[in-house]
Amino acid sequence: MIPVILKNEAFALDESTISSGYLSEKDLMDNAGKSIAQFVVENIHDPFNQNIIVLAGPGNNGGDAIICHYYLSFYGINSKLILLDKQQKESWIFEKYTIDSKTINFHDDKIELNPDYWYIDGIFGIGLKRNIGGKYKKIIDLLIDCPNIISIDIPSGIYCDNGIMAGTNINAVYTLTMGYPKAGHFFNVGLDASGEVSVLDIGFKDISEPHSFLQLIDNEDICEQLPAYSENAHKYSRGKLVTIAGSKGYTGACILAIQAAMKTGVGIVKAIIPKSLNVVLETILTEAITIPIQEHDAGTFTTENSSDILLETDWADAVIFGPGLKTDANSGDWMAQILRKLEKPLVLDASGFLPLIENKMTIGELPPDSILTPHYAEFSRIFNLDLRKVMNDPISAVRGIIPKLENRVLILKGATNIIVNSGGDIFLMNHGTPALATAGTGDVLTGILGALLAQGEQLDEASLLAVYLHGECVHQFNKIISSMGLIASDLPAMLPYALNEVNHVH
């Protein structure tokens, strides 16, 4: 797992490294400038026949850029330096590093930028505090359509902690970040603007308590978590899953969740459904057992069904609750009745959040082994938060609600998934692609989670593995079928390939 840091954490790490005598500030800047220059030489096409323009703004980010220019010139690269502040010429850097004055220019508004050149963006770094204006905005606006930009630490104009744009921003092909990724690389405009993020080791001290930071999940963290089966395994030992899902008009959600669960390896599934859906589900779900329950006219359950539904859950190793459940004025009541009395590991999704939203119950009344899987709108309703504020700063929003989870697991679904484990640690995963932004893909994730819990996976491990497999299904679809045209019902068929990929890595 890779620590992901916020602005204040980055500054503290910098200060801790310097104050310990491990490395000086000048050593860190030299390492940064040299590492950036080496990346350029090693990663851009035909670097010795390219024109490189290094843009140095105020602050240490600009200092890194100046030192990068020095090393590029030293390596024989055709590099030009543009200082955006004339006072930078008085910096100690020009005393320590001999830089040919012919390669130095001072910015004025008449400078024209060439889209065929490569640009090193050292204008603003992680310390940005306010929206950008004046000459800095003008030069960033000139670069907006430039196809060849390498940003230092974070694209200029992107706030470090949340990825929001500060009035304008650079769109980088590569972002070279020092020591550790920053949260702004993974959210809002920052996710696209950062391009391919590479972490440069410039000599920071190791983080002593990584669990106190955000943590990015990578392949190696996942491969140890697949369920293992005994040679004597049978369908009941491989997990018994009950789904409480589906209603008139929303049969697809139930079907997708069950198909995903079966493909993830669960031994047997019972689908508790409104009676009127039985023919449809028995026709499509040939492996699942349907448990038809008498419904009311709206084609969904009522409080009268609660005892029958709970009785069926006694058989299960895990329960899925919520996908495709139609809601009405009474839905929150019967849902709360079931959820309060449920004693099985639970995956709660979609309409299943209604009793929480309506304050019919609290998260603390859910089974202790519960995973909640809201998207941003559902999250904001569950916790009574402003949706725009949640989207603008999801990390702060998630940190604020951790005590309310009472050791339940939360998966906040988005382009970068935020996972809070049972201990309150926060993980990030962006293994998926925009192809997942289509109806029904969340139901597939719910099915994967339910299958893993039924097979005995612990909450924390199941949440990480499920989110990874969900994203890996898209990569397998791209590889086997096409990079376009994916719909949610394509994903369950990709799960065996995704599982095999994880097993192969293991």
mmCIF file with all atom_site columns, C-alpha atoms in Angstrom, residues 109-288:
data_model
loop_
_atom_site.group_PDB
_atom_site.id
_atom_site.type_symbol
_atom_site.label_atom_id
_atom_site.label_alt_id
_atom_site.label_comp_id
_atom_site.label_asym_id
_atom_site.label_entity_id
_atom_site.label_seq_id
_atom_site.pdbx_PDB_ins_code
_atom_site.Cartn_x
_atom_site.Cartn_y
_atom_site.Cartn_z
_atom_site.occupancy
_atom_site.B_iso_or_equiv
_atom_site.pdbx_formal_charge
_atom_site.auth_seq_id
_atom_site.auth_comp_id
_atom_site.auth_asym_id
_atom_site.auth_atom_id
_atom_site.pdbx_PDB_model_num
ATOM 1   C CA . ASP A 1 109 ? 2.825   38.555  -21.981 1.00 0.00 ? 109 ASP A CA 1
ATOM 2   C CA . LYS A 1 110 ? 4.259   38.520  -25.516 1.00 0.00 ? 110 LYS A CA 1
ATOM 3   C CA . ILE A 1 111 ? 5.869   35.099  -25.238 1.00 0.00 ? 111 ILE A CA 1
ATOM 4   C CA . GLU A 1 112 ? 4.326   32.663  -27.710 1.00 0.00 ? 112 GLU A CA 1
ATOM 5   C CA . LEU A 1 113 ? 4.188   28.989  -26.857 1.00 0.00 ? 113 LEU A CA 1
ATOM 6   C CA . ASN A 1 114 ? 4.864   26.250  -29.401 1.00 0.00 ? 114 ASN A CA 1
ATOM 7   C CA . PRO A 1 115 ? 2.621   23.159  -29.179 1.00 0.00 ? 115 PRO A CA 1
ATOM 8   C CA . ASP A 1 116 ? 5.424   20.998  -30.586 1.00 0.00 ? 116 ASP A CA 1
ATOM 9   C CA . TYR A 1 117 ? 7.674   21.726  -27.605 1.00 0.00 ? 117 TYR A CA 1
ATOM 10  C CA . TRP A 1 118 ? 7.718   19.954  -24.262 1.00 0.00 ? 118 TRP A CA 1
ATOM 11  C CA . TYR A 1 119 ? 6.951   22.106  -21.214 1.00 0.00 ? 119 TYR A CA 1
ATOM 12  C CA . ILE A 1 120 ? 8.004   21.487  -17.635 1.00 0.00 ? 120 ILE A CA 1
ATOM 13  C CA . ASP A 1 121 ? 5.333   22.984  -15.381 1.00 0.00 ? 121 ASP A CA 1
ATOM 14  C CA . GLY A 1 122 ? 6.953   24.376  -12.250 1.00 0.00 ? 122 GLY A CA 1
ATOM 15  C CA . ILE A 1 123 ? 4.582   27.315  -11.911 1.00 0.00 ? 123 ILE A CA 1
ATOM 16  C CA . PHE A 1 124 ? 2.672   26.345  -8.756  1.00 0.00 ? 124 PHE A CA 1
ATOM 17  C CA . GLY A 1 125 ? 2.966   23.320  -6.513  1.00 0.00 ? 125 GLY A CA 1
ATOM 18  C CA . ILE A 1 126 ? 1.045   21.847  -3.617  1.00 0.00 ? 126 ILE A CA 1
ATOM 19  C CA . GLY A 1 127 ? 1.110   25.071  -1.580  1.00 0.00 ? 127 GLY A CA 1
ATOM 20  C CA . LEU A 1 128 ? -1.480  26.842  -3.733  1.00 0.00 ? 128 LEU A CA 1
ATOM 21  C CA . LYS A 1 129 ? -3.925  28.714  -1.469  1.00 0.00 ? 129 LYS A CA 1
ATOM 22  C CA . ARG A 1 130 ? -6.126  30.813  -3.757  1.00 0.00 ? 130 ARG A CA 1
ATOM 23  C CA . ASN A 1 131 ? -7.485  31.003  -7.272  1.00 0.00 ? 131 ASN A CA 1
ATOM 24  C CA . ILE A 1 132 ? -4.981  32.026  -9.925  1.00 0.00 ? 132 ILE A CA 1
ATOM 25  C CA . GLY A 1 133 ? -5.122  35.395  -11.658 1.00 0.00 ? 133 GLY A CA 1
ATOM 26  C CA . GLY A 1 134 ? -2.943  37.932  -13.438 1.00 0.00 ? 134 GLY A CA 1
ATOM 27  C CA . LYS A 1 135 ? 0.085   36.914  -15.472 1.00 0.00 ? 135 LYS A CA 1
ATOM 28  C CA . TYR A 1 136 ? 0.061   33.395  -14.044 1.00 0.00 ? 136 TYR A CA 1
ATOM 29  C CA . LYS A 1 137 ? -3.465  32.787  -15.292 1.00 0.00 ? 137 LYS A CA 1
ATOM 30  C CA . LYS A 1 138 ? -2.530  34.147  -18.719 1.00 0.00 ? 138 LYS A CA 1
ATOM 31  C CA . ILE A 1 139 ? 0.382   31.775  -19.183 1.00 0.00 ? 139 ILE A CA 1
ATOM 32  C CA . ILE A 1 140 ? -1.563  28.765  -17.862 1.00 0.00 ? 140 ILE A CA 1
ATOM 33  C CA . ASP A 1 141 ? -4.428  29.615  -20.222 1.00 0.00 ? 141 ASP A CA 1
ATOM 34  C CA . LEU A 1 142 ? -1.917  29.679  -23.090 1.00 0.00 ? 142 LEU A CA 1
ATOM 35  C CA . LEU A 1 143 ? -0.874  26.142  -22.143 1.00 0.00 ? 143 LEU A CA 1
ATOM 36  C CA . ILE A 1 144 ? -4.372  24.680  -21.801 1.00 0.00 ? 144 ILE A CA 1
ATOM 37  C CA . ASP A 1 145 ? -4.332  22.950  -25.188 1.00 0.00 ? 145 ASP A CA 1
ATOM 38  C CA . CYS A 1 146 ? -0.627  22.074  -25.154 1.00 0.00 ? 146 CYS A CA 1
ATOM 39  C CA . PRO A 1 147 ? -0.268  18.293  -25.594 1.00 0.00 ? 147 PRO A CA 1
ATOM 40  C CA . ASN A 1 148 ? 3.195   17.884  -24.046 1.00 0.00 ? 148 ASN A CA 1
ATOM 41  C CA . ILE A 1 149 ? 3.372   19.054  -20.434 1.00 0.00 ? 149 ILE A CA 1
ATOM 42  C CA . ILE A 1 150 ? 5.156   17.509  -17.474 1.00 0.00 ? 150 ILE A CA 1
ATOM 43  C CA . SER A 1 151 ? 4.005   18.912  -14.127 1.00 0.00 ? 151 SER A CA 1
ATOM 44  C CA . ILE A 1 152 ? 6.105   18.985  -10.979 1.00 0.00 ? 152 ILE A CA 1
ATOM 45  C CA . ASP A 1 153 ? 4.320   17.510  -7.939  1.00 0.00 ? 153 ASP A CA 1
ATOM 46  C CA . ILE A 1 154 ? 0.811   18.519  -9.069  1.00 0.00 ? 154 ILE A CA 1
ATOM 47  C CA . PRO A 1 155 ? -0.471  20.358  -12.165 1.00 0.00 ? 155 PRO A CA 1
ATOM 48  C CA . SER A 1 156 ? -0.466  24.108  -11.602 1.00 0.00 ? 156 SER A CA 1
ATOM 49  C CA . GLY A 1 157 ? -3.936  25.300  -10.668 1.00 0.00 ? 157 GLY A CA 1
ATOM 50  C CA . ILE A 1 158 ? -4.987  22.087  -8.906  1.00 0.00 ? 158 ILE A CA 1
ATOM 51  C CA . TYR A 1 159 ? -5.525  22.174  -5.149  1.00 0.00 ? 159 TYR A CA 1
ATOM 52  C CA . CYS A 1 160 ? -3.478  19.481  -3.461  1.00 0.00 ? 160 CYS A CA 1
ATOM 53  C CA . ASP A 1 161 ? -6.066  18.035  -1.093  1.00 0.00 ? 161 ASP A CA 1
ATOM 54  C CA . ASN A 1 162 ? -9.139  17.703  -3.309  1.00 0.00 ? 162 ASN A CA 1
ATOM 55  C CA . GLY A 1 163 ? -8.213  18.112  -6.991  1.00 0.00 ? 163 GLY A CA 1
ATOM 56  C CA . ILE A 1 164 ? -10.397 21.189  -7.475  1.00 0.00 ? 164 ILE A CA 1
ATOM 57  C CA . MET A 1 165 ? -9.355  23.703  -10.133 1.00 0.00 ? 165 MET A CA 1
ATOM 58  C CA . ALA A 1 166 ? -8.146  27.102  -8.880  1.00 0.00 ? 166 ALA A CA 1
ATOM 59  C CA . GLY A 1 167 ? -9.726  29.145  -11.674 1.00 0.00 ? 167 GLY A CA 1
ATOM 60  C CA . THR A 1 168 ? -7.533  27.606  -14.373 1.00 0.00 ? 168 THR A CA 1
ATOM 61  C CA . ASN A 1 169 ? -5.175  24.655  -14.531 1.00 0.00 ? 169 ASN A CA 1
ATOM 62  C CA . ILE A 1 170 ? -2.488  22.820  -16.455 1.00 0.00 ? 170 ILE A CA 1
ATOM 63  C CA . ASN A 1 171 ? -3.405  19.494  -18.068 1.00 0.00 ? 171 ASN A CA 1
ATOM 64  C CA . ALA A 1 172 ? -0.325  17.308  -17.826 1.00 0.00 ? 172 ALA A CA 1
ATOM 65  C CA . VAL A 1 173 ? 0.728   14.214  -19.722 1.00 0.00 ? 173 VAL A CA 1
ATOM 66  C CA . TYR A 1 174 ? 2.909   13.258  -16.768 1.00 0.00 ? 174 TYR A CA 1
ATOM 67  C CA . THR A 1 175 ? 2.904   14.469  -13.187 1.00 0.00 ? 175 THR A CA 1
ATOM 68  C CA . LEU A 1 176 ? 6.107   13.821  -11.259 1.00 0.00 ? 176 LEU A CA 1
ATOM 69  C CA . THR A 1 177 ? 5.268   13.912  -7.575  1.00 0.00 ? 177 THR A CA 1
ATOM 70  C CA . MET A 1 178 ? 7.852   13.992  -4.822  1.00 0.00 ? 178 MET A CA 1
ATOM 71  C CA . GLY A 1 179 ? 7.962   11.166  -2.308  1.00 0.00 ? 179 GLY A CA 1
ATOM 72  C CA . TYR A 1 180 ? 4.305   10.182  -2.272  1.00 0.00 ? 180 TYR A CA 1
ATOM 73  C CA . PRO A 1 181 ? 1.159   10.751  -4.360  1.00 0.00 ? 181 PRO A CA 1
ATOM 74  C CA . LYS A 1 182 ? -1.099  13.604  -3.313  1.00 0.00 ? 182 LYS A CA 1
ATOM 75  C CA . ALA A 1 183 ? -4.848  13.318  -2.755  1.00 0.00 ? 183 ALA A CA 1
ATOM 76  C CA . GLY A 1 184 ? -5.512  15.889  -5.481  1.00 0.00 ? 184 GLY A CA 1
ATOM 77  C CA . HIS A 1 185 ? -4.191  13.475  -8.107  1.00 0.00 ? 185 HIS A CA 1
ATOM 78  C CA . PHE A 1 186 ? -7.232  11.251  -7.587  1.00 0.00 ? 186 PHE A CA 1
ATOM 79  C CA . PHE A 1 187 ? -10.264 13.535  -7.393  1.00 0.00 ? 187 PHE A CA 1
ATOM 80  C CA . ASN A 1 188 ? -12.228 16.119  -9.350  1.00 0.00 ? 188 ASN A CA 1
ATOM 81  C CA . VAL A 1 189 ? -10.327 17.964  -12.114 1.00 0.00 ? 189 VAL A CA 1
ATOM 82  C CA . GLY A 1 190 ? -7.052  16.702  -10.676 1.00 0.00 ? 190 GLY A CA 1
ATOM 83  C CA . LEU A 1 191 ? -7.770  13.127  -11.751 1.00 0.00 ? 191 LEU A CA 1
ATOM 84  C CA . ASP A 1 192 ? -7.747  14.024  -15.451 1.00 0.00 ? 192 ASP A CA 1
ATOM 85  C CA . ALA A 1 193 ? -5.312  16.935  -15.198 1.00 0.00 ? 193 ALA A CA 1
ATOM 86  C CA . SER A 1 194 ? -2.567  14.843  -13.586 1.00 0.00 ? 194 SER A CA 1
ATOM 87  C CA . GLY A 1 195 ? -2.215  12.442  -16.499 1.00 0.00 ? 195 GLY A CA 1
ATOM 88  C CA . GLU A 1 196 ? 0.142   9.583   -15.631 1.00 0.00 ? 196 GLU A CA 1
ATOM 89  C CA . VAL A 1 197 ? 1.444   10.077  -12.094 1.00 0.00 ? 197 VAL A CA 1
ATOM 90  C CA . SER A 1 198 ? 4.981   8.920   -11.290 1.00 0.00 ? 198 SER A CA 1
ATOM 91  C CA . VAL A 1 199 ? 6.413   9.068   -7.780  1.00 0.00 ? 199 VAL A CA 1
ATOM 92  C CA . LEU A 1 200 ? 10.018  10.259  -7.509  1.00 0.00 ? 200 LEU A CA 1
ATOM 93  C CA . ASP A 1 201 ? 12.111  9.171   -4.542  1.00 0.00 ? 201 ASP A CA 1
ATOM 94  C CA . ILE A 1 202 ? 14.043  12.275  -3.516  1.00 0.00 ? 202 ILE A CA 1
ATOM 95  C CA . GLY A 1 203 ? 15.143  11.057  -0.103  1.00 0.00 ? 203 GLY A CA 1
ATOM 96  C CA . PHE A 1 204 ? 12.282  11.783  2.287   1.00 0.00 ? 204 PHE A CA 1
ATOM 97  C CA . LYS A 1 205 ? 12.232  9.850   5.533   1.00 0.00 ? 205 LYS A CA 1
ATOM 98  C CA . ASP A 1 206 ? 9.981   6.805   5.506   1.00 0.00 ? 206 ASP A CA 1
ATOM 99  C CA . ILE A 1 207 ? 6.529   7.393   6.922   1.00 0.00 ? 207 ILE A CA 1
ATOM 100 C CA . SER A 1 208 ? 6.589   5.663   10.311  1.00 0.00 ? 208 SER A CA 1
ATOM 101 C CA . GLU A 1 209 ? 2.829   5.179   10.747  1.00 0.00 ? 209 GLU A CA 1
ATOM 102 C CA . PRO A 1 210 ? 1.347   4.711   7.254   1.00 0.00 ? 210 PRO A CA 1
ATOM 103 C CA . HIS A 1 211 ? -2.072  3.745   8.638   1.00 0.00 ? 211 HIS A CA 1
ATOM 104 C CA . SER A 1 212 ? -2.577  7.318   9.793   1.00 0.00 ? 212 SER A CA 1
ATOM 105 C CA . PHE A 1 213 ? -2.476  8.427   6.138   1.00 0.00 ? 213 PHE A CA 1
ATOM 106 C CA . LEU A 1 214 ? -4.658  7.724   3.137   1.00 0.00 ? 214 LEU A CA 1
ATOM 107 C CA . GLN A 1 215 ? -3.442  4.553   1.440   1.00 0.00 ? 215 GLN A CA 1
ATOM 108 C CA . LEU A 1 216 ? -3.505  3.689   -2.250  1.00 0.00 ? 216 LEU A CA 1
ATOM 109 C CA . ILE A 1 217 ? -4.169  0.035   -3.038  1.00 0.00 ? 217 ILE A CA 1
ATOM 110 C CA . ASP A 1 218 ? -2.024  -1.648  -5.681  1.00 0.00 ? 218 ASP A CA 1
ATOM 111 C CA . ASN A 1 219 ? -1.944  -5.137  -7.222  1.00 0.00 ? 219 ASN A CA 1
ATOM 112 C CA . GLU A 1 220 ? 0.352   -6.629  -4.606  1.00 0.00 ? 220 GLU A CA 1
ATOM 113 C CA . ASP A 1 221 ? -2.081  -5.754  -1.825  1.00 0.00 ? 221 ASP A CA 1
ATOM 114 C CA . ILE A 1 222 ? -4.853  -7.744  -3.488  1.00 0.00 ? 222 ILE A CA 1
ATOM 115 C CA . CYS A 1 223 ? -3.261  -10.987 -4.597  1.00 0.00 ? 223 CYS A CA 1
ATOM 116 C CA . GLU A 1 224 ? -3.137  -12.525 -1.098  1.00 0.00 ? 224 GLU A CA 1
ATOM 117 C CA . GLN A 1 225 ? -6.866  -12.184 -0.505  1.00 0.00 ? 225 GLN A CA 1
ATOM 118 C CA . LEU A 1 226 ? -8.579  -14.687 -2.820  1.00 0.00 ? 226 LEU A CA 1
ATOM 119 C CA . PRO A 1 227 ? -10.706 -17.325 -1.058  1.00 0.00 ? 227 PRO A CA 1
ATOM 120 C CA . ALA A 1 228 ? -9.088  -20.759 -0.797  1.00 0.00 ? 228 ALA A CA 1
ATOM 121 C CA . TYR A 1 229 ? -11.138 -23.943 -1.218  1.00 0.00 ? 229 TYR A CA 1
ATOM 122 C CA . SER A 1 230 ? -10.619 -27.322 0.393   1.00 0.00 ? 230 SER A CA 1
ATOM 123 C CA . GLU A 1 231 ? -10.415 -30.390 -1.841  1.00 0.00 ? 231 GLU A CA 1
ATOM 124 C CA . ASN A 1 232 ? -13.520 -31.538 0.039   1.00 0.00 ? 232 ASN A CA 1
ATOM 125 C CA . ALA A 1 233 ? -15.463 -28.360 -0.737  1.00 0.00 ? 233 ALA A CA 1
ATOM 126 C CA . HIS A 1 234 ? -19.154 -28.559 -1.629  1.00 0.00 ? 234 HIS A CA 1
ATOM 127 C CA . LYS A 1 235 ? -21.752 -25.969 -2.532  1.00 0.00 ? 235 LYS A CA 1
ATOM 128 C CA . TYR A 1 236 ? -22.699 -25.264 1.066   1.00 0.00 ? 236 TYR A CA 1
ATOM 129 C CA . SER A 1 237 ? -19.115 -24.934 2.279   1.00 0.00 ? 237 SER A CA 1
ATOM 130 C CA . ARG A 1 238 ? -18.418 -22.437 -0.517  1.00 0.00 ? 238 ARG A CA 1
ATOM 131 C CA . GLY A 1 239 ? -20.932 -20.029 0.916   1.00 0.00 ? 239 GLY A CA 1
ATOM 132 C CA . LYS A 1 240 ? -24.686 -19.558 1.175   1.00 0.00 ? 240 LYS A CA 1
ATOM 133 C CA . LEU A 1 241 ? -25.908 -16.142 0.057   1.00 0.00 ? 241 LEU A CA 1
ATOM 134 C CA . VAL A 1 242 ? -29.382 -14.630 0.392   1.00 0.00 ? 242 VAL A CA 1
ATOM 135 C CA . THR A 1 243 ? -30.415 -11.611 -1.666  1.00 0.00 ? 243 THR A CA 1
ATOM 136 C CA . ILE A 1 244 ? -33.298 -9.331  -0.710  1.00 0.00 ? 244 ILE A CA 1
ATOM 137 C CA . ALA A 1 245 ? -33.558 -7.408  -3.943  1.00 0.00 ? 245 ALA A CA 1
ATOM 138 C CA . GLY A 1 246 ? -35.684 -6.646  -6.975  1.00 0.00 ? 246 GLY A CA 1
ATOM 139 C CA . SER A 1 247 ? -39.173 -5.302  -7.600  1.00 0.00 ? 247 SER A CA 1
ATOM 140 C CA . LYS A 1 248 ? -41.409 -4.533  -10.579 1.00 0.00 ? 248 LYS A CA 1
ATOM 141 C CA . GLY A 1 249 ? -39.398 -2.464  -13.027 1.00 0.00 ? 249 GLY A CA 1
ATOM 142 C CA . TYR A 1 250 ? -36.099 -3.216  -11.259 1.00 0.00 ? 250 TYR A CA 1
ATOM 143 C CA . THR A 1 251 ? -35.512 -6.923  -11.807 1.00 0.00 ? 251 THR A CA 1
ATOM 144 C CA . GLY A 1 252 ? -32.194 -6.174  -13.507 1.00 0.00 ? 252 GLY A CA 1
ATOM 145 C CA . ALA A 1 253 ? -30.519 -5.020  -10.292 1.00 0.00 ? 253 ALA A CA 1
ATOM 146 C CA . CYS A 1 254 ? -31.313 -8.306  -8.574  1.00 0.00 ? 254 CYS A CA 1
ATOM 147 C CA . ILE A 1 255 ? -30.217 -10.363 -11.578 1.00 0.00 ? 255 ILE A CA 1
ATOM 148 C CA . LEU A 1 256 ? -26.909 -8.532  -11.958 1.00 0.00 ? 256 LEU A CA 1
ATOM 149 C CA . ALA A 1 257 ? -26.048 -8.935  -8.282  1.00 0.00 ? 257 ALA A CA 1
ATOM 150 C CA . ILE A 1 258 ? -26.820 -12.660 -8.292  1.00 0.00 ? 258 ILE A CA 1
ATOM 151 C CA . GLN A 1 259 ? -24.968 -13.349 -11.544 1.00 0.00 ? 259 GLN A CA 1
ATOM 152 C CA . ALA A 1 260 ? -21.926 -11.528 -10.183 1.00 0.00 ? 260 ALA A CA 1
ATOM 153 C CA . ALA A 1 261 ? -22.103 -13.460 -6.921  1.00 0.00 ? 261 ALA A CA 1
ATOM 154 C CA . MET A 1 262 ? -22.259 -16.804 -8.711  1.00 0.00 ? 262 MET A CA 1
ATOM 155 C CA . LYS A 1 263 ? -19.336 -15.911 -10.965 1.00 0.00 ? 263 LYS A CA 1
ATOM 156 C CA . THR A 1 264 ? -17.329 -14.851 -7.907  1.00 0.00 ? 264 THR A CA 1
ATOM 157 C CA . GLY A 1 265 ? -17.562 -18.407 -6.619  1.00 0.00 ? 265 GLY A CA 1
ATOM 158 C CA . VAL A 1 266 ? -20.316 -18.485 -4.011  1.00 0.00 ? 266 VAL A CA 1
ATOM 159 C CA . GLY A 1 267 ? -21.713 -21.994 -3.579  1.00 0.00 ? 267 GLY A CA 1
ATOM 160 C CA . ILE A 1 268 ? -25.445 -21.303 -3.589  1.00 0.00 ? 268 ILE A CA 1
ATOM 161 C CA . VAL A 1 269 ? -27.791 -18.299 -3.742  1.00 0.00 ? 269 VAL A CA 1
ATOM 162 C CA . LYS A 1 270 ? -31.367 -17.891 -2.566  1.00 0.00 ? 270 LYS A CA 1
ATOM 163 C CA . ALA A 1 271 ? -33.171 -14.883 -4.026  1.00 0.00 ? 271 ALA A CA 1
ATOM 164 C CA . ILE A 1 272 ? -36.013 -13.541 -1.896  1.00 0.00 ? 272 ILE A CA 1
ATOM 165 C CA . ILE A 1 273 ? -38.246 -11.754 -4.387  1.00 0.00 ? 273 ILE A CA 1
ATOM 166 C CA . PRO A 1 274 ? -41.775 -10.398 -4.784  1.00 0.00 ? 274 PRO A CA 1
ATOM 167 C CA . LYS A 1 275 ? -43.942 -13.260 -6.049  1.00 0.00 ? 275 LYS A CA 1
ATOM 168 C CA . SER A 1 276 ? -44.780 -11.557 -9.347  1.00 0.00 ? 276 SER A CA 1
ATOM 169 C CA . LEU A 1 277 ? -41.110 -11.622 -10.386 1.00 0.00 ? 277 LEU A CA 1
ATOM 170 C CA . ASN A 1 278 ? -40.682 -15.358 -9.997  1.00 0.00 ? 278 ASN A CA 1
ATOM 171 C CA . VAL A 1 279 ? -41.188 -16.346 -13.639 1.00 0.00 ? 279 VAL A CA 1
ATOM 172 C CA . VAL A 1 280 ? -38.739 -13.721 -14.857 1.00 0.00 ? 280 VAL A CA 1
ATOM 173 C CA . LEU A 1 281 ? -36.009 -14.625 -12.387 1.00 0.00 ? 281 LEU A CA 1
ATOM 174 C CA . GLU A 1 282 ? -36.432 -18.390 -12.711 1.00 0.00 ? 282 GLU A CA 1
ATOM 175 C CA . THR A 1 283 ? -36.079 -18.035 -16.471 1.00 0.00 ? 283 THR A CA 1
ATOM 176 C CA . ILE A 1 284 ? -32.877 -15.987 -16.309 1.00 0.00 ? 284 ILE A CA 1
ATOM 177 C CA . LEU A 1 285 ? -31.214 -17.264 -13.111 1.00 0.00 ? 285 LEU A CA 1
ATOM 178 C CA . THR A 1 286 ? -30.919 -20.970 -13.767 1.00 0.00 ? 286 THR A CA 1
ATOM 179 C CA . GLU A 1 287 ? -28.523 -21.611 -10.854 1.00 0.00 ? 287 GLU A CA 1
ATOM 180 C CA . ALA A 1 288 ? -30.187 -19.547 -8.117  1.00 0.00 ? 288 ALA A CA 1
#
